[in-house]
Short mmCIF file of C-alpha atoms and ligand atoms in Angstrom, two decimals:
data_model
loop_
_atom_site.label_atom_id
_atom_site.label_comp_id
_atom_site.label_asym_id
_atom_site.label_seq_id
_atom_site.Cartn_x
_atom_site.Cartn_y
_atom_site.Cartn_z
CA UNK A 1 -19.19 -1.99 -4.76
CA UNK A 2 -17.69 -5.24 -2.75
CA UNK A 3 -19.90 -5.70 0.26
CA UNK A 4 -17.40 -7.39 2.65
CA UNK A 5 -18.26 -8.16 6.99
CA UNK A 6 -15.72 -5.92 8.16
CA UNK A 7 -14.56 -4.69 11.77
CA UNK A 8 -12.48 -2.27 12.21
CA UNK A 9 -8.48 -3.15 13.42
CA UNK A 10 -8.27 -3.86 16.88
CA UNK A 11 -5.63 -4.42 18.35
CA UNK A 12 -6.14 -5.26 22.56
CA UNK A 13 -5.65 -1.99 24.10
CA UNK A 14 -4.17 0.43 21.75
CA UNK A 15 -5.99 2.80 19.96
CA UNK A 16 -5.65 2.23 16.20
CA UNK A 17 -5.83 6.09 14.90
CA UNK A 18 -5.45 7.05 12.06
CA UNK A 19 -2.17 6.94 10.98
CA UNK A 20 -1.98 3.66 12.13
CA UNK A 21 2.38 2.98 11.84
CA UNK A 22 3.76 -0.25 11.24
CA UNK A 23 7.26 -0.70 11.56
CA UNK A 24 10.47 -3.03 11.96
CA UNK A 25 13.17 -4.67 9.76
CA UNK A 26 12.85 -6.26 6.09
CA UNK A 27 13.96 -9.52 7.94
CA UNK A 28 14.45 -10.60 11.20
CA UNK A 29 18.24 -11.37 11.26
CA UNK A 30 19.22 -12.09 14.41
CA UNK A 31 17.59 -12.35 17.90
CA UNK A 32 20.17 -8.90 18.65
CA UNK A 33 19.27 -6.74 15.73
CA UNK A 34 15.17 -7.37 16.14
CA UNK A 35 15.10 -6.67 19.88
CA UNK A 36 17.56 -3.70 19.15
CA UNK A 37 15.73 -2.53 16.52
CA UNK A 38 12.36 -2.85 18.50
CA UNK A 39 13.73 -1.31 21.81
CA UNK A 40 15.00 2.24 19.38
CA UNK A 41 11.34 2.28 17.69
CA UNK A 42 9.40 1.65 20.99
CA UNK A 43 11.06 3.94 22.10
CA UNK A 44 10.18 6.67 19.58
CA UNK A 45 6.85 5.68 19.81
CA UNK A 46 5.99 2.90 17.07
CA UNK A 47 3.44 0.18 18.65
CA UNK A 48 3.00 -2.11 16.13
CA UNK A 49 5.97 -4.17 15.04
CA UNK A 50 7.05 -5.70 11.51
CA UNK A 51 9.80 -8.59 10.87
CA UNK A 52 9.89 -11.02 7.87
CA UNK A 53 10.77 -14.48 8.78
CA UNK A 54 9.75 -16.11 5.63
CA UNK A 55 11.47 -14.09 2.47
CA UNK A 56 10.07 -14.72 -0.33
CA UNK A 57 12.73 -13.71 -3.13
CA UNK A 58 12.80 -13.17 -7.08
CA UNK A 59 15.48 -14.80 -7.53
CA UNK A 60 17.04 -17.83 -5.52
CA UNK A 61 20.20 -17.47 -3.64
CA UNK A 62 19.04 -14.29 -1.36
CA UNK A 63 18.16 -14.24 2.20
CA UNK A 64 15.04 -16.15 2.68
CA UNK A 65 14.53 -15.43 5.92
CA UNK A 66 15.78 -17.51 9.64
CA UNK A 67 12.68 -18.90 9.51
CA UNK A 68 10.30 -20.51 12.68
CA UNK A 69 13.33 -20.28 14.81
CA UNK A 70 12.78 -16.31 14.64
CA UNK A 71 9.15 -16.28 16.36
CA UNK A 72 10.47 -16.44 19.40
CA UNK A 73 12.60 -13.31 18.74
CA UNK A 74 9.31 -11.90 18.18
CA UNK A 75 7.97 -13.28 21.42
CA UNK A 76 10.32 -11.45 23.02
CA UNK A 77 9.66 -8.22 21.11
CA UNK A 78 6.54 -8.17 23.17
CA UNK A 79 7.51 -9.38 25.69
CA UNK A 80 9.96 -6.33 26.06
CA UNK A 81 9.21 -3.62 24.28
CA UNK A 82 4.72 -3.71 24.67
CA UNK A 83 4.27 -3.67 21.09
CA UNK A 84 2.15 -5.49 19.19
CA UNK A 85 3.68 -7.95 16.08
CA UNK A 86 3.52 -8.54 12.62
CA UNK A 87 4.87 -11.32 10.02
CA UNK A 88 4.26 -12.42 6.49
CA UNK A 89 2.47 -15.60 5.75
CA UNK A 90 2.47 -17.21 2.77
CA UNK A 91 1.46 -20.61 3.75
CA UNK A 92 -0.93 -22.64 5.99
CA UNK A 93 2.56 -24.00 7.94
CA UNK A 94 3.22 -20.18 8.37
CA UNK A 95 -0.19 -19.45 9.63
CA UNK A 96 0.16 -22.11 12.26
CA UNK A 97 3.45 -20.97 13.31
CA UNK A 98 2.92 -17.54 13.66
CA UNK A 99 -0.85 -18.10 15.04
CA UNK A 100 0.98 -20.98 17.63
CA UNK A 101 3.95 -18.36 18.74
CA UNK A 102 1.31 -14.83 19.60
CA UNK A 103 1.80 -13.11 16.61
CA UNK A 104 -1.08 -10.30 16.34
CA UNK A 105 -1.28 -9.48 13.04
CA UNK A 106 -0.40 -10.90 9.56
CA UNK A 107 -0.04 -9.81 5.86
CA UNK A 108 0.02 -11.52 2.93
CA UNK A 109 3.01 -10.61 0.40
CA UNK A 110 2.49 -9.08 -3.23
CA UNK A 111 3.89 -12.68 -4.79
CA UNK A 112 1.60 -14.51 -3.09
CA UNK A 113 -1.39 -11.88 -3.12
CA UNK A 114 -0.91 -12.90 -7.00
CA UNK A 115 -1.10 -16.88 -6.64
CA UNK A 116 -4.79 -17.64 -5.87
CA UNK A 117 -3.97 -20.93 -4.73
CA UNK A 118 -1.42 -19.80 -2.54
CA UNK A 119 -4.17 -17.12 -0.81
CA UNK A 120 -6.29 -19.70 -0.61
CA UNK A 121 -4.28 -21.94 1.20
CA UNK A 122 -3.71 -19.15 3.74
CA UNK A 123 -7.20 -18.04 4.14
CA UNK A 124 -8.56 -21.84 5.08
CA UNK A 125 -5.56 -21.85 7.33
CA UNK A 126 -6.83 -18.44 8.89
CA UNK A 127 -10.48 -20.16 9.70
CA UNK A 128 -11.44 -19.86 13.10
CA UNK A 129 -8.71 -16.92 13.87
CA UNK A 130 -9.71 -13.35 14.72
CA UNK A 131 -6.66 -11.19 14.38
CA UNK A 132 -5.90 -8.25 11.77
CA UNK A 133 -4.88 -9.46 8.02
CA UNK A 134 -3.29 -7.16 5.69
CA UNK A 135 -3.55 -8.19 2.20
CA UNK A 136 -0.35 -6.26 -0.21
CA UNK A 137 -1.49 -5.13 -3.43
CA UNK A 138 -0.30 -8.43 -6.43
CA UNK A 139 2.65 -7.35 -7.93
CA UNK A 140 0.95 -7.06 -10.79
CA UNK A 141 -1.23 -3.54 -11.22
CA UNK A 142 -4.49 -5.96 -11.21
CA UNK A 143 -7.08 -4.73 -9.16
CA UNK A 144 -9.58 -7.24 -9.48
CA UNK A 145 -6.86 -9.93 -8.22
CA UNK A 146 -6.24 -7.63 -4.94
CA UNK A 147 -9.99 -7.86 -4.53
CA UNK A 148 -9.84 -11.63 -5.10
CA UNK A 149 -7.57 -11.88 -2.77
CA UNK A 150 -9.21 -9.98 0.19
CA UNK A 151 -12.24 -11.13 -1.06
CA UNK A 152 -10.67 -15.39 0.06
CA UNK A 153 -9.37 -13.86 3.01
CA UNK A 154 -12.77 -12.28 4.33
CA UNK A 155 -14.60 -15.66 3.03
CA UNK A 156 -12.38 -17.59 5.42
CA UNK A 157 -14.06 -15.09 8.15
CA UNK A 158 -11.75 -12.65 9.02
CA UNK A 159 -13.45 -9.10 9.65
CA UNK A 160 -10.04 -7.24 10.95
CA UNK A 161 -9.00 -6.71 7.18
CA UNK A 162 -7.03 -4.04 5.43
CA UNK A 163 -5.04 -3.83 2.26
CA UNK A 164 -1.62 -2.90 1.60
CA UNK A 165 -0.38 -0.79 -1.11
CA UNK A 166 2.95 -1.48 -1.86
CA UNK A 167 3.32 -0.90 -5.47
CA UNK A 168 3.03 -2.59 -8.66
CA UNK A 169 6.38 -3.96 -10.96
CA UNK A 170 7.08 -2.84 -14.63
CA UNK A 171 9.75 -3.96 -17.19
CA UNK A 172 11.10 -0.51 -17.38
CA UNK A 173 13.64 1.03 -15.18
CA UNK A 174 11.98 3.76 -13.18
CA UNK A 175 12.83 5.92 -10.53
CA UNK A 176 10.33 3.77 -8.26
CA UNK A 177 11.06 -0.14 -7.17
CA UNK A 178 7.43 -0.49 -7.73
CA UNK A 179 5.34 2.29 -9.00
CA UNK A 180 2.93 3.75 -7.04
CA UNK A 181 -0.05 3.88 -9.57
CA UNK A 182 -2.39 5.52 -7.13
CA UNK A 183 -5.33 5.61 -9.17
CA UNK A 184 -5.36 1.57 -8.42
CA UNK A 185 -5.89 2.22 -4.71
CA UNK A 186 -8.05 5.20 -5.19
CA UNK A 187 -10.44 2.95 -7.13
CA UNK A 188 -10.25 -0.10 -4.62
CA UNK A 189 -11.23 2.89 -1.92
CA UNK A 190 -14.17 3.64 -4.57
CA UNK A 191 -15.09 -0.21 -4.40
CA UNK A 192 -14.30 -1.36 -1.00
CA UNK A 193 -15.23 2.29 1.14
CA UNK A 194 -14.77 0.49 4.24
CA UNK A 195 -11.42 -1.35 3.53
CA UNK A 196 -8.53 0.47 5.71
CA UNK A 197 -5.45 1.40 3.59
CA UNK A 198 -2.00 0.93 4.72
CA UNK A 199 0.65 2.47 2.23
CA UNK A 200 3.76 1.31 2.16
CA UNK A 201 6.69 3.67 0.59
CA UNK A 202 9.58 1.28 1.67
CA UNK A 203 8.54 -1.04 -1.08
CA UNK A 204 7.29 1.57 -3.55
CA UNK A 205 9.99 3.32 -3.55
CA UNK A 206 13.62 0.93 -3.03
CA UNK A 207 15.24 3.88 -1.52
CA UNK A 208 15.31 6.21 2.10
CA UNK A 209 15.41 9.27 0.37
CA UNK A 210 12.09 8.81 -1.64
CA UNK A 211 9.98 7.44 1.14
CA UNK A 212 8.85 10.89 3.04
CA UNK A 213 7.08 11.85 -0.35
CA UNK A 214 5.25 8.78 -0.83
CA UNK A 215 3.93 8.51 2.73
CA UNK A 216 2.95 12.10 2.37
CA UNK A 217 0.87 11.38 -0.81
CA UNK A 218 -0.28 8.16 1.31
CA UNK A 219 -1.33 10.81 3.82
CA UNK A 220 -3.20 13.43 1.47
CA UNK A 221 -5.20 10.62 0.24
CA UNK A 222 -6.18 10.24 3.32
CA UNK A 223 -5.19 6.64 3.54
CA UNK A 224 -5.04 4.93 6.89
CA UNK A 225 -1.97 3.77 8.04
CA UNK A 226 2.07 3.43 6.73
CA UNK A 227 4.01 0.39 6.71
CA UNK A 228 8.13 1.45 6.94
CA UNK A 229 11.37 -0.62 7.20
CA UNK A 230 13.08 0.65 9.47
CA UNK A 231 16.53 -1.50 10.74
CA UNK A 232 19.07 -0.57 13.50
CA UNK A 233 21.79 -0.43 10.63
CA UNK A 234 20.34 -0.05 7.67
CA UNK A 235 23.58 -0.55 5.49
CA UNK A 236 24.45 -4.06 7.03
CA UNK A 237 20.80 -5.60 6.33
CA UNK A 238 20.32 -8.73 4.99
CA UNK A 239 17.44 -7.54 2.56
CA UNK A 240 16.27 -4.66 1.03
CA UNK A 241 19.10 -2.23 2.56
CA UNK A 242 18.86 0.59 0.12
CA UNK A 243 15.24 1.35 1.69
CA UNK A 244 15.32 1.05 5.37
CA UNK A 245 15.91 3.65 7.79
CA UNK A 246 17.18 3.98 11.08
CA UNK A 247 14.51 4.01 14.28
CA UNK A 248 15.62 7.77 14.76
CA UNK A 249 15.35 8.90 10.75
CA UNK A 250 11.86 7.51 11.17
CA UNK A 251 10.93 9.28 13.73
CA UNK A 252 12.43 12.52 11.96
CA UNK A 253 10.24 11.76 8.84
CA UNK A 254 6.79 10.55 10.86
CA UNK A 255 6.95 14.24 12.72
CA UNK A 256 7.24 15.85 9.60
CA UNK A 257 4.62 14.28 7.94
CA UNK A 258 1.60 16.54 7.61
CA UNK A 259 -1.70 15.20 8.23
CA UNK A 260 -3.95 17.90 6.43
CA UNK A 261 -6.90 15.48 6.10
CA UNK A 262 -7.26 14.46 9.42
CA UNK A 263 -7.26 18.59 10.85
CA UNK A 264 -10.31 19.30 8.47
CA UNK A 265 -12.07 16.18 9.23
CA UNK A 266 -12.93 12.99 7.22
CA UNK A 267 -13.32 14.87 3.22
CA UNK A 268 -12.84 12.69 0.26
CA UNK A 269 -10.62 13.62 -1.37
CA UNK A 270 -12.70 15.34 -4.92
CA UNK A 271 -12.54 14.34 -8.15
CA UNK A 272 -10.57 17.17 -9.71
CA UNK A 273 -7.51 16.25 -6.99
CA UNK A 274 -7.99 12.78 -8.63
CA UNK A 275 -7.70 13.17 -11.87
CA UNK A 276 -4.51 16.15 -11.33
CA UNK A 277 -3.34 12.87 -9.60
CA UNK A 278 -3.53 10.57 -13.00
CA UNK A 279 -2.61 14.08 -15.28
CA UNK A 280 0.70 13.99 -12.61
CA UNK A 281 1.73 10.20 -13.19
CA UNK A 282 1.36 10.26 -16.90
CA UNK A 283 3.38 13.09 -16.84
CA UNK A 284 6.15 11.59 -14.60
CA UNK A 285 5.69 8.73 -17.45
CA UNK A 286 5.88 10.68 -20.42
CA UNK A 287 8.91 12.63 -18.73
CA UNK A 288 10.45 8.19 -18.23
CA UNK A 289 9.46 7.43 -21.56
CA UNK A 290 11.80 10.68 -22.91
CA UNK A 291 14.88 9.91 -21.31
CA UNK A 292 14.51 6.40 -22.61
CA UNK A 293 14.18 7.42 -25.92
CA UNK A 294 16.73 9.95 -26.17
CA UNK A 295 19.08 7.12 -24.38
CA UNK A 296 18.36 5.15 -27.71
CA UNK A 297 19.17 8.33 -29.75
CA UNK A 298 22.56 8.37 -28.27
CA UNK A 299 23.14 4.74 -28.60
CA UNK A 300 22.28 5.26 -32.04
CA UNK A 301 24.54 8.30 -32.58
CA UNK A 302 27.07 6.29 -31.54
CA UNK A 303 26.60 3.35 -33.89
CA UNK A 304 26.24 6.17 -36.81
CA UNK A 305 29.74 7.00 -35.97
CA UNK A 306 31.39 3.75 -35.40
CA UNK A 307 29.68 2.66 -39.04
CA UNK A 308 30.50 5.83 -41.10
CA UNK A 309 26.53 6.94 -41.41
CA UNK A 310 25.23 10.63 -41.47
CA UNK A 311 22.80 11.44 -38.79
CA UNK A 312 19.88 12.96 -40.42
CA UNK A 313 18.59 9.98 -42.86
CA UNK A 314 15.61 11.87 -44.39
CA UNK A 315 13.63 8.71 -45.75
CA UNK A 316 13.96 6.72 -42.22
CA UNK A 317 12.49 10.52 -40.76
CA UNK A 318 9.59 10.66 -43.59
CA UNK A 319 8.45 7.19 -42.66
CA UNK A 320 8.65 7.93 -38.85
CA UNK A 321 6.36 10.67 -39.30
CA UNK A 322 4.36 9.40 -41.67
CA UNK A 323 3.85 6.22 -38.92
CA UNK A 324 3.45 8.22 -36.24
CA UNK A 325 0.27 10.22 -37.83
CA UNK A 326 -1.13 7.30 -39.09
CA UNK A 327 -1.18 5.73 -35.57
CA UNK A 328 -2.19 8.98 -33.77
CA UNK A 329 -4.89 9.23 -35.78
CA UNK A 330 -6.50 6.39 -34.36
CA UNK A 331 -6.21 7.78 -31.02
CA UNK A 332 -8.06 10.70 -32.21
CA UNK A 333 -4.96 12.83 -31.87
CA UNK A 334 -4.77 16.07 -34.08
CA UNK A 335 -1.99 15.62 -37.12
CA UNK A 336 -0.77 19.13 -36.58
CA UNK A 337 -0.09 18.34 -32.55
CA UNK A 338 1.36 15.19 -33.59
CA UNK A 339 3.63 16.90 -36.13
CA UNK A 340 4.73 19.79 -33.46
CA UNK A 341 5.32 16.84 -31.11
CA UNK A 342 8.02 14.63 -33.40
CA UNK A 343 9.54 17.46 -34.33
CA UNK A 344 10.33 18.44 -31.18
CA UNK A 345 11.19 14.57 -30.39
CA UNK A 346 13.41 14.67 -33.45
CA UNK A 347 15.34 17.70 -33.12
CA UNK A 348 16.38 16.66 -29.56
CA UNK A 349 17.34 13.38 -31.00
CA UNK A 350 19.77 14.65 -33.72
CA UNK A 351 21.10 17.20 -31.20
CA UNK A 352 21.92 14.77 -28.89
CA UNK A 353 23.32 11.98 -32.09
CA UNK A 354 25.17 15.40 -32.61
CA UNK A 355 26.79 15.02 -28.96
CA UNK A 356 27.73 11.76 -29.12
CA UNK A 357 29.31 11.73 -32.76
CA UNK A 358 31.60 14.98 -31.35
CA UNK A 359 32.56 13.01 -28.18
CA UNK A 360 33.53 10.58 -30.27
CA UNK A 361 35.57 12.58 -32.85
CA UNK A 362 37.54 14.80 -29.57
CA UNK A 363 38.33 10.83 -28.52
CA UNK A 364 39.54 10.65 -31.47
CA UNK A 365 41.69 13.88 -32.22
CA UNK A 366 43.26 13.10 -28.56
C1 PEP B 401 8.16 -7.20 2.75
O1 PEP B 401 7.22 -6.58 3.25
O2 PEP B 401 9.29 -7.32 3.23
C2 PEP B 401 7.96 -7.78 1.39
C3 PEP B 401 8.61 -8.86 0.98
O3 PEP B 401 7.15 -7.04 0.67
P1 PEP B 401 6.41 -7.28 -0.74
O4 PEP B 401 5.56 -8.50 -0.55
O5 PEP B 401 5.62 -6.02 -0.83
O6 PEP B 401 7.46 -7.38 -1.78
MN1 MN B 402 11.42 -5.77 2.38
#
């Protein structure tokens, strides 16, 4: 266990309950699409505002955000609308900014929750401030480095802390932007029992569609709060369009959302539910890793054809399985299983080598 001086979120007259929503644009564009955008969510009920001013991007040449000139925007947001505002800091010059122009609350991105240096830099800029942090998960799936980094932040004396889980990259394609890999923020609830949790499916997920199941798993495990893009024209943003959603389609996704935990009181979620939870991913993995392989297959069947080669090549399949035991063995998996499973594996691949060599052939024949 971490044992971190914690408060709980406070924000000056608003009850934080449990969900606790956090919304706004990617970036802040222009002064007329964040007030727009504000004024819709206000008015469908979202109190606590989000805007990037300072993008920080993969790769150079995207929108890196308008920048100080922006805060004011934001200023106004407030000003107008009564809710409270958010921005990401990377920096101490972004601290001082956003600290200088009102801004309520702030949250560290996943590239810089990664960069010690860089969190430390922002946490001595934080000393002697007293306003919520949120802390995004690195975008690497390295728990102990989202602890680090909470761990500078709280050092620098901020008690209004809470993490965000926004996902963690991979190499391969998935049908995620960032996978979700709850089991990391299960275990950081094990080790930090205090620490709110704020999920945030906009970022997990890269696309609208996706986002109402992730915030409901967000919700059944009975984390605290949901961060959301939401934009007043979510095809014409500047950053991150495919995942942003209109003021009203968040609204019609919030109301759906079903908060079971909350109507039978404050339960942990038990251990079975957690491990079905891990048994679930690895599944959805196994199910990636398949259509990856079988993808190969057909890139094979292909080259098979082009170069005149039969499909079934009975030495390259001896040695495959022979491999495959070998290596299961070592995981303590049973030869027969392992036999039943690569035959399987292999008669899908030939059928679909089959497929592609026909497709070819009919081409052909045409
Ligand atoms: C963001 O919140 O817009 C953002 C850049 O997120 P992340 O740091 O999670 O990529
Ligand atoms: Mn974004």
């Amino acid at each position: 266990m971490v044992n971190l001086d914690l408060k709980p979120l406070s924000l000056p007259g608003l009850e934080l309950k449990r969900p606790i929503i956090i919304s706004g644009p990617c970036s802040a564009e222009t002064e007329e699409q964040t007030l727009d955008t504000a004024k819709q969510l206000a008015a469908n009920g979202v109190k606590i505002f989000r805007a990037g001013i300072w993008k920080p991007r993969t790769r150079p040449g995207a929108f890196e955000g308008v920048g100080t000139v922006g805060l004011p925007w934001l200023k106004r947001v407030k000003e107008e609308t009564g809710m409270f505002v958010g921005v990401e800091v990377a920096t101490a010059h972004h601290v001082y900014e956003a600290i200088k122009h009102g801004i309520d609350l702030l949250w560290i991105g996943a590239r810089t929750s990664a960069n010690p240096f860089a969190v430390q830099e922002v946490a001595d800029a934080l000393k002697g401030v007293d306003i919520p942090v949120l802390v995004k998960n690195p975008v690497n799936p390295d728990l102990e480095l989202w602890i680090g980094a909470i761990e500078r932040i709280s050092q620098a004396g901020i008690k209004q802390l809470a993490a965000i889980h926004r996902g963690f990259s991979a190499f391969e394609k998935s049908e995620y932007r960032n996978h979700p890999q709850w089991q990391i923020p299960i275990e950081l609830r094990r080790r930090i029992p205090n620490l709110p949790i704020i999920t945030d499916p906009s970022h997990i997920t890269g696309k609208r569609d996706l986002i109402y199941d992730v915030a409901q798993e967000a919700m059944d495990l009975n984390f605290d709060g949901l961060i959301i893009e939401s934009h007043i024209c979510p095809e014409k943003a500047w950053s991150d369009a495919a995942q942003q959603l209109t003021p009203a389609d968040l609204k019609v996704m919030l109301d759906k959302l079903v908060l079971r935990r909350a109507a039978i009181g404050d339960t942990p979620r038990n251990e079975l539910d957690d491990l079905r939870k891990k048994i679930d991913q690895i599944d959805a993995k196994l199910l990636e890793i398949f259509k990856e392989r079988m993808m190969i297959s057909e890139q094979i069947g292909k080259y098979k054809y082009d170069n005149n080669i039969t499909i079934l090549q009975t030495r390259r399949y001896d040695e495959v399985m022979k491999d495959r035991i070998n290596k299961a063995q070592k995981y303590g998996l049973g030869e027969e299983f392992v036999n039943k499973m690569f035959e399987t594996i292999h008669e899908e691949s030939i059928h679909r080598q089959s497929l592609v060599m026909n497709k070819e052939l009919a081409k052909k024949e045409k």
